[in-house]
PDB file of C-alpha atoms and ligand atoms in Angstrom:
ATOM      1  CA  MET Y   1       0.872   6.322  15.060  1.00  0.00           C
ATOM      2  CA  GLY Y   2      -0.070   9.577  14.482  1.00  0.00           C
ATOM      3  CA  LYS Y   3       0.126  13.287  15.729  1.00  0.00           C
ATOM      4  CA  ALA Y   4      -2.430  15.684  16.555  1.00  0.00           C
ATOM      5  CA  ILE Y   5      -1.729  19.378  16.526  1.00  0.00           C
ATOM      6  CA  PHE Y   6      -4.468  22.541  17.859  1.00  0.00           C
ATOM      7  CA  ILE Y   7      -4.675  25.084  15.369  1.00  0.00           C
ATOM      8  CA  THR Y   8      -5.599  28.110  18.574  1.00  0.00           C
ATOM      9  CA  GLY Y   9      -5.123  31.989  17.428  1.00  0.00           C
ATOM     10  CA  THR Y  10      -4.677  35.144  18.345  1.00  0.00           C
ATOM     11  CA  GLY Y  11      -8.926  35.207  18.702  1.00  0.00           C
ATOM     12  CA  THR Y  12     -12.242  34.386  17.294  1.00  0.00           C
ATOM     13  CA  GLU Y  13     -13.115  35.634  13.545  1.00  0.00           C
ATOM     14  CA  ILE Y  14      -9.149  35.617  12.970  1.00  0.00           C
ATOM     15  CA  GLY Y  15      -9.321  32.131  11.038  1.00  0.00           C
ATOM     16  CA  LYS Y  16      -8.784  29.265  12.825  1.00  0.00           C
ATOM     17  CA  THR Y  17     -11.382  26.905  10.518  1.00  0.00           C
ATOM     18  CA  VAL Y  18      -9.815  28.486   7.348  1.00  0.00           C
ATOM     19  CA  ALA Y  19      -6.716  27.060   7.984  1.00  0.00           C
ATOM     20  CA  THR Y  20      -7.713  24.349   9.882  1.00  0.00           C
ATOM     21  CA  SER Y  21      -9.538  23.122   6.192  1.00  0.00           C
ATOM     22  CA  PHE Y  22      -5.496  24.410   4.430  1.00  0.00           C
ATOM     23  CA  LEU Y  23      -3.579  21.856   6.708  1.00  0.00           C
ATOM     24  CA  ALA Y  24      -6.222  19.340   5.935  1.00  0.00           C
ATOM     25  CA  PHE Y  25      -6.372  19.767   1.683  1.00  0.00           C
ATOM     26  CA  VAL Y  26      -2.563  20.414   2.559  1.00  0.00           C
ATOM     27  CA  PHE Y  27      -1.627  16.583   4.716  1.00  0.00           C
ATOM     28  CA  GLN Y  28      -4.665  15.128   2.147  1.00  0.00           C
ATOM     29  CA  LYS Y  29      -2.642  16.261  -0.434  1.00  0.00           C
ATOM     30  CA  LEU Y  30       0.583  14.747   0.426  1.00  0.00           C
ATOM     31  CA  GLY Y  31      -0.634  11.418   1.135  1.00  0.00           C
ATOM     32  CA  LEU Y  32      -1.768  11.953   5.224  1.00  0.00           C
ATOM     33  CA  ASN Y  33      -5.211  10.646   6.946  1.00  0.00           C
ATOM     34  CA  VAL Y  34      -6.674  13.646   8.340  1.00  0.00           C
ATOM     35  CA  LYS Y  35      -8.847  14.162  11.423  1.00  0.00           C
ATOM     36  CA  ILE Y  36     -11.033  17.015  12.076  1.00  0.00           C
ATOM     37  CA  PHE Y  37     -10.995  17.421  15.551  1.00  0.00           C
ATOM     38  CA  LYS Y  38     -13.200  21.660  17.271  1.00  0.00           C
ATOM     39  CA  PRO Y  39     -14.163  20.081  20.196  1.00  0.00           C
ATOM     40  CA  ILE Y  40     -16.166  23.211  21.524  1.00  0.00           C
ATOM     41  CA  GLN Y  41     -18.798  24.288  18.844  1.00  0.00           C
ATOM     42  CA  THR Y  42     -20.092  27.246  20.567  1.00  0.00           C
ATOM     43  CA  GLY Y  43     -22.739  29.354  17.637  1.00  0.00           C
ATOM     44  CA  LEU Y  44     -24.525  28.528  15.164  1.00  0.00           C
ATOM     45  CA  ALA Y  45     -24.338  28.365  10.996  1.00  0.00           C
ATOM     46  CA  GLU Y  46     -25.835  30.775   8.754  1.00  0.00           C
ATOM     47  CA  ASP Y  47     -28.471  28.058   8.558  1.00  0.00           C
ATOM     48  CA  GLY Y  48     -29.531  28.975  12.004  1.00  0.00           C
ATOM     49  CA  VAL Y  49     -30.068  25.547  12.282  1.00  0.00           C
ATOM     50  CA  SER Y  50     -25.571  24.009  12.109  1.00  0.00           C
ATOM     51  CA  PHE Y  51     -22.993  24.541  14.060  1.00  0.00           C
ATOM     52  CA  ALA Y  52     -21.285  27.482  12.787  1.00  0.00           C
ATOM     53  CA  ASP Y  53     -16.964  25.378  12.338  1.00  0.00           C
ATOM     54  CA  GLN Y  54     -19.406  22.015  11.421  1.00  0.00           C
ATOM     55  CA  TYR Y  55     -21.175  23.659   8.748  1.00  0.00           C
ATOM     56  CA  TRP Y  56     -18.365  24.340   7.599  1.00  0.00           C
ATOM     57  CA  TYR Y  57     -16.145  21.756   7.317  1.00  0.00           C
ATOM     58  CA  GLU Y  58     -18.990  19.105   6.089  1.00  0.00           C
ATOM     59  CA  LYS Y  59     -20.506  21.506   3.415  1.00  0.00           C
ATOM     60  CA  VAL Y  60     -18.707  24.381   2.639  1.00  0.00           C
ATOM     61  CA  VAL Y  61     -15.724  23.254   2.568  1.00  0.00           C
ATOM     62  CA  GLY Y  62     -16.635  19.480   2.408  1.00  0.00           C
ATOM     63  CA  LEU Y  63     -14.101  17.523   4.494  1.00  0.00           C
ATOM     64  CA  PRO Y  64     -16.651  15.520   6.114  1.00  0.00           C
ATOM     65  CA  GLN Y  65     -14.351  13.338   8.878  1.00  0.00           C
ATOM     66  CA  SER Y  66     -14.658  16.831  11.595  1.00  0.00           C
ATOM     67  CA  GLU Y  67     -16.331  16.357  14.200  1.00  0.00           C
ATOM     68  CA  GLY Y  68     -17.472  18.110  17.356  1.00  0.00           C
ATOM     69  CA  LEU Y  69     -18.045  16.257  20.664  1.00  0.00           C
ATOM     70  CA  TYR Y  70     -20.676  19.182  22.878  1.00  0.00           C
ATOM     71  CA  TYR Y  71     -22.120  22.297  20.497  1.00  0.00           C
ATOM     72  CA  MET Y  72     -23.812  24.746  22.055  1.00  0.00           C
ATOM     73  CA  GLU Y  73     -25.598  26.613  21.181  1.00  0.00           C
ATOM     74  CA  PRO Y  74     -24.985  30.650  22.229  1.00  0.00           C
ATOM     75  CA  ALA Y  75     -23.066  31.798  20.520  1.00  0.00           C
ATOM     76  CA  VAL Y  76     -20.124  32.888  23.639  1.00  0.00           C
ATOM     77  CA  SER Y  77     -17.417  31.828  26.103  1.00  0.00           C
ATOM     78  CA  PRO Y  78     -17.598  27.895  26.378  1.00  0.00           C
ATOM     79  CA  HIS Y  79     -17.655  28.545  29.484  1.00  0.00           C
ATOM     80  CA  LEU Y  80     -20.414  30.478  29.546  1.00  0.00           C
ATOM     81  CA  ALA Y  81     -22.013  28.299  27.090  1.00  0.00           C
ATOM     82  CA  ALA Y  82     -22.325  25.340  29.242  1.00  0.00           C
ATOM     83  CA  THR Y  83     -23.053  27.531  32.697  1.00  0.00           C
ATOM     84  CA  LEU Y  84     -26.477  28.575  29.730  1.00  0.00           C
ATOM     85  CA  THR Y  85     -27.007  25.071  28.529  1.00  0.00           C
ATOM     86  CA  ASN Y  86     -26.241  23.061  31.843  1.00  0.00           C
ATOM     87  CA  THR Y  87     -23.753  21.784  29.711  1.00  0.00           C
ATOM     88  CA  THR Y  88     -20.451  19.410  31.384  1.00  0.00           C
ATOM     89  CA  ILE Y  89     -16.761  20.016  29.858  1.00  0.00           C
ATOM     90  CA  ASP Y  90     -14.406  17.197  30.573  1.00  0.00           C
ATOM     91  CA  PRO Y  91     -10.410  17.804  29.265  1.00  0.00           C
ATOM     92  CA  ALA Y  92     -10.258  14.298  29.617  1.00  0.00           C
ATOM     93  CA  LEU Y  93     -12.965  12.890  27.584  1.00  0.00           C
ATOM     94  CA  ILE Y  94     -11.577  15.248  25.010  1.00  0.00           C
ATOM     95  CA  ALA Y  95      -8.567  13.582  24.981  1.00  0.00           C
ATOM     96  CA  GLU Y  96      -9.119  10.411  25.215  1.00  0.00           C
ATOM     97  CA  LYS Y  97     -10.541  10.995  21.883  1.00  0.00           C
ATOM     98  CA  ILE Y  98      -7.964  12.293  19.941  1.00  0.00           C
ATOM     99  CA  GLU Y  99      -5.754   9.389  21.571  1.00  0.00           C
ATOM    100  CA  GLN Y 100      -8.115   7.194  19.662  1.00  0.00           C
ATOM    101  CA  TRP Y 101      -7.639   9.115  16.317  1.00  0.00           C
ATOM    102  CA  LYS Y 102      -3.703   9.958  16.878  1.00  0.00           C
ATOM    103  CA  ARG Y 103      -4.680   5.444  16.549  1.00  0.00           C
ATOM    104  CA  GLN Y 104      -6.809   5.891  13.290  1.00  0.00           C
ATOM    105  CA  TYR Y 105      -4.806   8.534  11.646  1.00  0.00           C
ATOM    106  CA  ASP Y 106      -1.864   9.971  10.214  1.00  0.00           C
ATOM    107  CA  ILE Y 107      -2.910  13.600  11.361  1.00  0.00           C
ATOM    108  CA  VAL Y 108      -5.453  14.924  13.926  1.00  0.00           C
ATOM    109  CA  LEU Y 109      -6.155  18.645  13.516  1.00  0.00           C
ATOM    110  CA  VAL Y 110      -7.706  19.975  16.653  1.00  0.00           C
ATOM    111  CA  GLU Y 111      -9.627  23.771  16.206  1.00  0.00           C
ATOM    112  CA  GLY Y 112      -9.824  25.631  19.619  1.00  0.00           C
ATOM    113  CA  ALA Y 113     -12.392  27.310  20.642  1.00  0.00           C
ATOM    114  CA  GLY Y 114     -11.899  31.362  20.252  1.00  0.00           C
ATOM    115  CA  GLY Y 115      -8.031  32.381  21.035  1.00  0.00           C
ATOM    116  CA  LEU Y 116      -6.504  29.927  23.234  1.00  0.00           C
ATOM    117  CA  ALA Y 117      -6.745  32.005  26.572  1.00  0.00           C
ATOM    118  CA  VAL Y 118      -9.965  31.217  26.218  1.00  0.00           C
ATOM    119  CA  PRO Y 119     -11.767  29.208  29.341  1.00  0.00           C
ATOM    120  CA  LEU Y 120     -13.269  25.899  28.929  1.00  0.00           C
ATOM    121  CA  ILE Y 121     -14.493  25.496  32.815  1.00  0.00           C
ATOM    122  CA  GLU Y 122     -15.363  27.624  35.822  1.00  0.00           C
ATOM    123  CA  LYS Y 123     -14.672  26.805  38.502  1.00  0.00           C
ATOM    124  CA  GLU Y 124     -15.313  27.259  42.184  1.00  0.00           C
ATOM    125  CA  GLN Y 125     -11.679  28.383  42.279  1.00  0.00           C
ATOM    126  CA  GLY Y 126     -11.261  29.925  38.888  1.00  0.00           C
ATOM    127  CA  PHE Y 127     -10.929  28.517  35.515  1.00  0.00           C
ATOM    128  CA  TYR Y 128     -10.028  25.860  33.455  1.00  0.00           C
ATOM    129  CA  MET Y 129      -8.571  26.975  31.074  1.00  0.00           C
ATOM    130  CA  THR Y 130      -7.766  26.236  26.333  1.00  0.00           C
ATOM    131  CA  ASN Y 131      -4.176  26.353  27.120  1.00  0.00           C
ATOM    132  CA  ASP Y 132      -4.386  23.953  30.575  1.00  0.00           C
ATOM    133  CA  LEU Y 133      -6.209  21.622  28.342  1.00  0.00           C
ATOM    134  CA  ILE Y 134      -3.070  21.666  25.565  1.00  0.00           C
ATOM    135  CA  ARG Y 135      -0.796  21.581  28.544  1.00  0.00           C
ATOM    136  CA  GLU Y 136      -2.085  18.681  30.806  1.00  0.00           C
ATOM    137  CA  TYR Y 137      -2.938  16.878  26.937  1.00  0.00           C
ATOM    138  CA  ASN Y 138       1.053  17.918  25.160  1.00  0.00           C
ATOM    139  CA  ILE Y 139      -0.091  18.761  22.232  1.00  0.00           C
ATOM    140  CA  PRO Y 140       1.818  21.043  20.220  1.00  0.00           C
ATOM    141  CA  ILE Y 141       0.087  24.600  19.153  1.00  0.00           C
ATOM    142  CA  ILE Y 142       0.336  25.990  15.749  1.00  0.00           C
ATOM    143  CA  ILE Y 143      -1.014  29.377  16.277  1.00  0.00           C
ATOM    144  CA  VAL Y 144      -3.136  31.381  12.857  1.00  0.00           C
ATOM    145  CA  SER Y 145      -2.605  35.584  13.229  1.00  0.00           C
ATOM    146  CA  LEU Y 146      -4.078  38.053  10.992  1.00  0.00           C
ATOM    147  CA  ALA Y 147      -1.408  39.828   8.632  1.00  0.00           C
ATOM    148  CA  GLY Y 148      -2.816  43.971   8.737  1.00  0.00           C
ATOM    149  CA  LEU Y 149      -2.338  46.028  11.579  1.00  0.00           C
ATOM    150  CA  GLY Y 150      -2.283  44.915  14.452  1.00  0.00           C
ATOM    151  CA  ALA Y 151      -0.528  41.130  13.775  1.00  0.00           C
ATOM    152  CA  ILE Y 152       1.886  41.967  15.676  1.00  0.00           C
ATOM    153  CA  HIS Y 153       0.704  42.532  19.088  1.00  0.00           C
ATOM    154  CA  HIS Y 154      -1.448  39.989  18.839  1.00  0.00           C
ATOM    155  CA  THR Y 155       0.647  37.134  17.973  1.00  0.00           C
ATOM    156  CA  VAL Y 156       3.963  38.361  20.713  1.00  0.00           C
ATOM    157  CA  THR Y 157       1.560  38.742  23.390  1.00  0.00           C
ATOM    158  CA  THR Y 158      -0.108  35.412  22.178  1.00  0.00           C
ATOM    159  CA  VAL Y 159       3.435  33.794  22.611  1.00  0.00           C
ATOM    160  CA  SER Y 160       4.494  34.953  25.011  1.00  0.00           C
ATOM    161  CA  TYR Y 161       1.778  33.757  27.014  1.00  0.00           C
ATOM    162  CA  ALA Y 162       1.792  30.163  25.311  1.00  0.00           C
ATOM    163  CA  GLN Y 163       5.486  30.247  25.820  1.00  0.00           C
ATOM    164  CA  GLN Y 164       4.819  30.943  29.680  1.00  0.00           C
ATOM    165  CA  GLN Y 165       2.658  28.200  30.393  1.00  0.00           C
ATOM    166  CA  ASP Y 166       5.509  25.152  28.521  1.00  0.00           C
ATOM    167  CA  ILE Y 167       2.844  25.071  25.754  1.00  0.00           C
ATOM    168  CA  ARG Y 168       5.244  24.114  22.293  1.00  0.00           C
ATOM    169  CA  ILE Y 169       4.637  25.955  19.152  1.00  0.00           C
ATOM    170  CA  LEU Y 170       5.320  24.202  15.732  1.00  0.00           C
ATOM    171  CA  GLY Y 171       4.454  27.520  13.837  1.00  0.00           C
ATOM    172  CA  LEU Y 172       2.419  30.798  12.938  1.00  0.00           C
ATOM    173  CA  ILE Y 173      -0.263  30.431   9.778  1.00  0.00           C
ATOM    174  CA  PHE Y 174      -0.794  34.345   9.067  1.00  0.00           C
ATOM    175  CA  ASN Y 175      -4.569  34.784   6.954  1.00  0.00           C
ATOM    176  CA  GLN Y 176      -6.289  37.278   4.891  1.00  0.00           C
ATOM    177  CA  PHE Y 177      -2.467  37.854   3.790  1.00  0.00           C
ATOM    178  CA  ASN Y 178      -1.352  41.561   1.149  1.00  0.00           C
ATOM    179  CA  ALA Y 179       1.474  40.743  -0.858  1.00  0.00           C
ATOM    180  CA  GLU Y 180       0.929  44.720  -2.258  1.00  0.00           C
ATOM    181  CA  SER Y 181       0.136  45.423   0.988  1.00  0.00           C
ATOM    182  CA  ILE Y 182       4.082  47.301   3.057  1.00  0.00           C
ATOM    183  CA  ILE Y 183       2.315  46.957   6.449  1.00  0.00           C
ATOM    184  CA  HIS Y 184       1.544  42.779   5.951  1.00  0.00           C
ATOM    185  CA  VAL Y 185       4.918  42.316   4.572  1.00  0.00           C
ATOM    186  CA  ASN Y 186       6.474  43.941   7.199  1.00  0.00           C
ATOM    187  CA  ASN Y 187       4.631  41.625  10.059  1.00  0.00           C
ATOM    188  CA  ILE Y 188       6.189  39.161   8.768  1.00  0.00           C
ATOM    189  CA  GLU Y 189       9.485  40.259   8.907  1.00  0.00           C
ATOM    190  CA  THR Y 190       8.332  41.750  12.303  1.00  0.00           C
ATOM    191  CA  ILE Y 191       7.362  38.571  14.009  1.00  0.00           C
ATOM    192  CA  LYS Y 192       9.630  36.310  12.371  1.00  0.00           C
ATOM    193  CA  ARG Y 193      12.555  38.332  13.483  1.00  0.00           C
ATOM    194  CA  MET Y 194      10.818  38.985  17.137  1.00  0.00           C
ATOM    195  CA  LEU Y 195      10.510  35.689  17.730  1.00  0.00           C
ATOM    196  CA  GLY Y 196      12.134  33.793  15.289  1.00  0.00           C
ATOM    197  CA  LEU Y 197       9.641  31.386  14.532  1.00  0.00           C
ATOM    198  CA  PRO Y 198       9.025  29.534  11.703  1.00  0.00           C
ATOM    199  CA  VAL Y 199       5.749  30.854   9.647  1.00  0.00           C
ATOM    200  CA  ILE Y 200       4.332  28.095   7.570  1.00  0.00           C
ATOM    201  CA  ALA Y 201       2.069  29.945   5.242  1.00  0.00           C
ATOM    202  CA  THR Y 202       1.188  32.675   4.578  1.00  0.00           C
ATOM    203  CA  LEU Y 203      -3.429  32.725   3.152  1.00  0.00           C
ATOM    204  CA  PRO Y 204      -4.401  35.285   0.976  1.00  0.00           C
ATOM    205  CA  SER Y 205      -8.055  36.149   1.404  1.00  0.00           C
ATOM    206  CA  LEU Y 206     -10.331  34.558  -1.572  1.00  0.00           C
ATOM    207  CA  ALA Y 207     -13.025  35.930  -3.352  1.00  0.00           C
ATOM    208  CA  LYS Y 208     -15.060  33.176  -2.975  1.00  0.00           C
ATOM    209  CA  VAL Y 209     -13.971  29.932  -0.141  1.00  0.00           C
ATOM    210  CA  THR Y 210     -14.920  26.975  -1.220  1.00  0.00           C
ATOM    211  CA  LYS Y 211     -14.012  23.345  -1.334  1.00  0.00           C
ATOM    212  CA  TYR Y 212     -11.882  23.646  -4.655  1.00  0.00           C
ATOM    213  CA  THR Y 213     -10.364  27.408  -3.781  1.00  0.00           C
ATOM    214  CA  MET Y 214      -9.538  26.442  -0.511  1.00  0.00           C
ATOM    215  CA  MET Y 215      -7.868  22.507  -1.899  1.00  0.00           C
ATOM    216  CA  ALA Y 216      -6.058  25.024  -5.122  1.00  0.00           C
ATOM    217  CA  MET Y 217      -4.748  27.536  -2.687  1.00  0.00           C
ATOM    218  CA  ALA Y 218      -2.973  24.223  -0.889  1.00  0.00           C
ATOM    219  CA  GLU Y 219      -2.091  23.063  -4.495  1.00  0.00           C
ATOM    220  CA  ARG Y 220      -0.327  26.444  -5.197  1.00  0.00           C
ATOM    221  CA  TRP Y 221       1.180  26.296  -1.440  1.00  0.00           C
ATOM    222  CA  LEU Y 222       2.441  23.151  -1.906  1.00  0.00           C
ATOM    223  CA  LYS Y 223       4.666  23.853  -5.593  1.00  0.00           C
ATOM    224  CA  ASN Y 224       7.064  25.527  -3.300  1.00  0.00           C
ATOM    225  CA  ASN Y 225       9.213  22.325  -2.236  1.00  0.00           C
ATOM    226  CA  GLU Y 226      10.551  24.379   0.131  1.00  0.00           C
ATOM    227  CA  GLN Y 227       7.285  25.427   2.393  1.00  0.00           C
ATOM    228  CA  LYS Y 228       7.551  21.375   2.350  1.00  0.00           C
ATOM    229  CA  GLN Y 229      10.455  21.199   3.475  1.00  0.00           C
ATOM    230  CA  LEU Y 230       9.911  23.277   6.321  1.00  0.00           C
ATOM    231  CA  LEU Y 231       6.087  21.810   7.126  1.00  0.00           C
ATOM    232  CA  GLN Y 232       8.192  18.147   7.907  1.00  0.00           C
ATOM    233  CA  GLU Y 233      10.467  19.699   9.987  1.00  0.00           C
ATOM    234  CA  VAL Y 234       7.977  21.706  11.398  1.00  0.00           C
ATOM    235  CA  LEU Y 235       5.110  18.710  11.990  1.00  0.00           C
ATOM    236  CA  SER Y 236       8.456  15.661  11.788  1.00  0.00           C
ATOM    237  CA  VAL Y 237       6.942  14.303   9.748  1.00  0.00           C
ATOM    238  CA  GLU Y 238       8.019  12.615   6.643  1.00  0.00           C
ATOM    239  CA  VAL Y 239       5.855  13.853   4.134  1.00  0.00           C
TER     240      VAL Y 239
HETATM  241  N1  ATP W   1      -8.374  33.890   3.451  1.00  0.00           N
HETATM  242  C1  ATP W   1      -9.591  34.484   3.481  1.00  0.00           C
HETATM  243  N2  ATP W   1     -10.119  33.666   2.881  1.00  0.00           N
HETATM  244  C2  ATP W   1     -11.988  34.252   2.398  1.00  0.00           C
HETATM  245  N3  ATP W   1     -12.217  34.504   3.856  1.00  0.00           N
HETATM  246  C3  ATP W   1     -12.307  34.655   5.037  1.00  0.00           C
HETATM  247  C4  ATP W   1     -10.679  33.861   4.834  1.00  0.00           C
HETATM  248  N4  ATP W   1     -10.502  33.605   6.613  1.00  0.00           N
HETATM  249  C5  ATP W   1     -11.027  33.651   7.260  1.00  0.00           C
HETATM  250  N5  ATP W   1     -12.389  34.323   5.989  1.00  0.00           N
HETATM  251  C6  ATP W   1     -13.829  34.642   7.048  1.00  0.00           C
HETATM  252  O1  ATP W   1     -13.597  35.633   7.918  1.00  0.00           O
HETATM  253  C7  ATP W   1     -14.443  34.274   9.198  1.00  0.00           C
HETATM  254  C8  ATP W   1     -14.378  33.653   9.969  1.00  0.00           C
HETATM  255  O2  ATP W   1     -13.303  32.217   9.526  1.00  0.00           O
HETATM  256  P1  ATP W   1     -13.267  31.502  10.604  1.00  0.00           P
HETATM  257  O3  ATP W   1     -14.317  31.083  11.077  1.00  0.00           O
HETATM  258  O4  ATP W   1     -12.144  30.659   9.928  1.00  0.00           O
HETATM  259  O5  ATP W   1     -12.339  31.955  12.326  1.00  0.00           O
HETATM  260  P2  ATP W   1     -11.988  31.437  13.333  1.00  0.00           P
HETATM  261  O6  ATP W   1     -11.241  31.595  14.055  1.00  0.00           O
HETATM  262  O7  ATP W   1     -12.314  29.641  13.142  1.00  0.00           O
HETATM  263  O8  ATP W   1     -13.715  31.417  14.217  1.00  0.00           O
HETATM  264  P3  ATP W   1     -14.463  31.173  15.323  1.00  0.00           P
HETATM  265  O9  ATP W   1     -13.897  31.650  16.909  1.00  0.00           O
HETATM  266  O10 ATP W   1     -15.330  31.232  15.781  1.00  0.00           O
HETATM  267  O11 ATP W   1     -13.991  29.067  15.131  1.00  0.00           O
HETATM  268  C9  ATP W   1     -15.611  32.672   7.789  1.00  0.00           C
HETATM  269  O12 ATP W   1     -16.800  33.965   8.045  1.00  0.00           O
HETATM  270  C10 ATP W   1     -14.514  32.931   6.338  1.00  0.00           C
HETATM  271  O13 ATP W   1     -15.085  32.306   5.513  1.00  0.00           O
HETATM  272  C1  DNN W   2     -18.753  32.651  19.742  1.00  0.00           C
HETATM  273  C2  DNN W   2     -17.519  32.240  18.694  1.00  0.00           C
HETATM  274  N1  DNN W   2     -17.483  31.808  17.485  1.00  0.00           N
HETATM  275  C3  DNN W   2     -16.026  31.316  19.320  1.00  0.00           C
HETATM  276  N2  DNN W   2     -17.551  29.969  18.625  1.00  0.00           N
HETATM  277  C4  DNN W   2     -16.613  31.021  20.780  1.00  0.00           C
HETATM  278  C5  DNN W   2     -15.223  32.167  21.285  1.00  0.00           C
HETATM  279  C6  DNN W   2     -14.487  32.688  22.574  1.00  0.00           C
HETATM  280  C7  DNN W   2     -14.439  33.388  22.726  1.00  0.00           C
HETATM  281  C8  DNN W   2     -13.857  33.612  24.164  1.00  0.00           C
HETATM  282  C9  DNN W   2     -13.416  35.206  24.581  1.00  0.00           C
HETATM  283  O1  DNN W   2     -12.027  35.382  23.951  1.00  0.00           O
HETATM  284  O2  DNN W   2     -13.485  36.378  24.900  1.00  0.00           O
HETATM  285 MG1   MG W   3     -13.455  28.244  13.782  1.00  0.00          MG
END
C-alpha cells in the first residue's frame, strides 16, 4: 500500500507545484512509482486555456501522471470559485481517489490550493477547510515556504496552525533559497532551532524551470546521502 503526502504551504505562488515536481523526480529516481494529484485547481495557465497546475505538471516539467478533480477557471480561493462556477466539492470523493491511487502507486503527492488555512466549501455554518480534509483523512503534510525575508513568521504560524489541528508534519521545504544570503541561511537555522522539524530540502531559484533543470536539481539533491537518509526517516519508506 502506498503513502499519501499532502504538499501544503505558507500561501499561494510560493512553490508548492515546484516542490511537488521536485519530490516526484526524487522519488522516481529512487525507483518509486509516483502519482501527483491536485484535486482543486483554480486559475488558468499563461496559455489562457489550460489549468495552471495541470499545465505545469504536464507541459513544463513533463509529469503526465498528474491529475486533478475539480477545475474552476476563476483564479480565486476554492470556496469562491465553487460558488462562482456552481461546483459542489466533495471531500469524500477526493479521499476516495487518494485511497485508490495508494493501491496503485508507492507515493501519492497531493498538492493543496494555496496555503493550509484555505476554505474549500462555504457552508451555512462556516467553512470546510483544507486542514479539515487533511485531518479527516489523516494525511501527513510537507510544508513549503519561501526562504527569504518573512519566512520565519510565515513558517512558524503555518506550523503552529497545523499542530493546533493535530496534523502530522513530515518536514519543511524552503523554496527559492539563496545560499549566499545571510537572511536565507539564518532563516533556516532559526526556524530549525525554533521548530525542531526536519528540513527536507532547500530548493534554489532556477533561471529556467524545465523537466531537465528540475531533474538535475533532484539528482544534485540525491548525491547527498545524508539527505537520502533523512528522506527515508521522514517518509519511513524504503528508499
Ligand atoms: N525554485 C524556483 N525557481 C524558479 N521559479 C520558481 C521556483 N519556485 C517557484 N517558481 C515560479 O514561481 C511561480 C509560483 O510557483 P508555484 O506554481 O510552484 O506556486 P504554488 O505555491 O504551487 O502556487 P498555487 O498556490 O497557485 O498552486 C511559478 O511561476 C514558478 O515557475
Ligand atoms: C489562484 C491561486 N493560484 C490558487 N490556485 C488558489 C489560491 C487560494 C488562496 C486563498 C487565500 O489564502 O486567500
Ligand atoms: Mg501550485
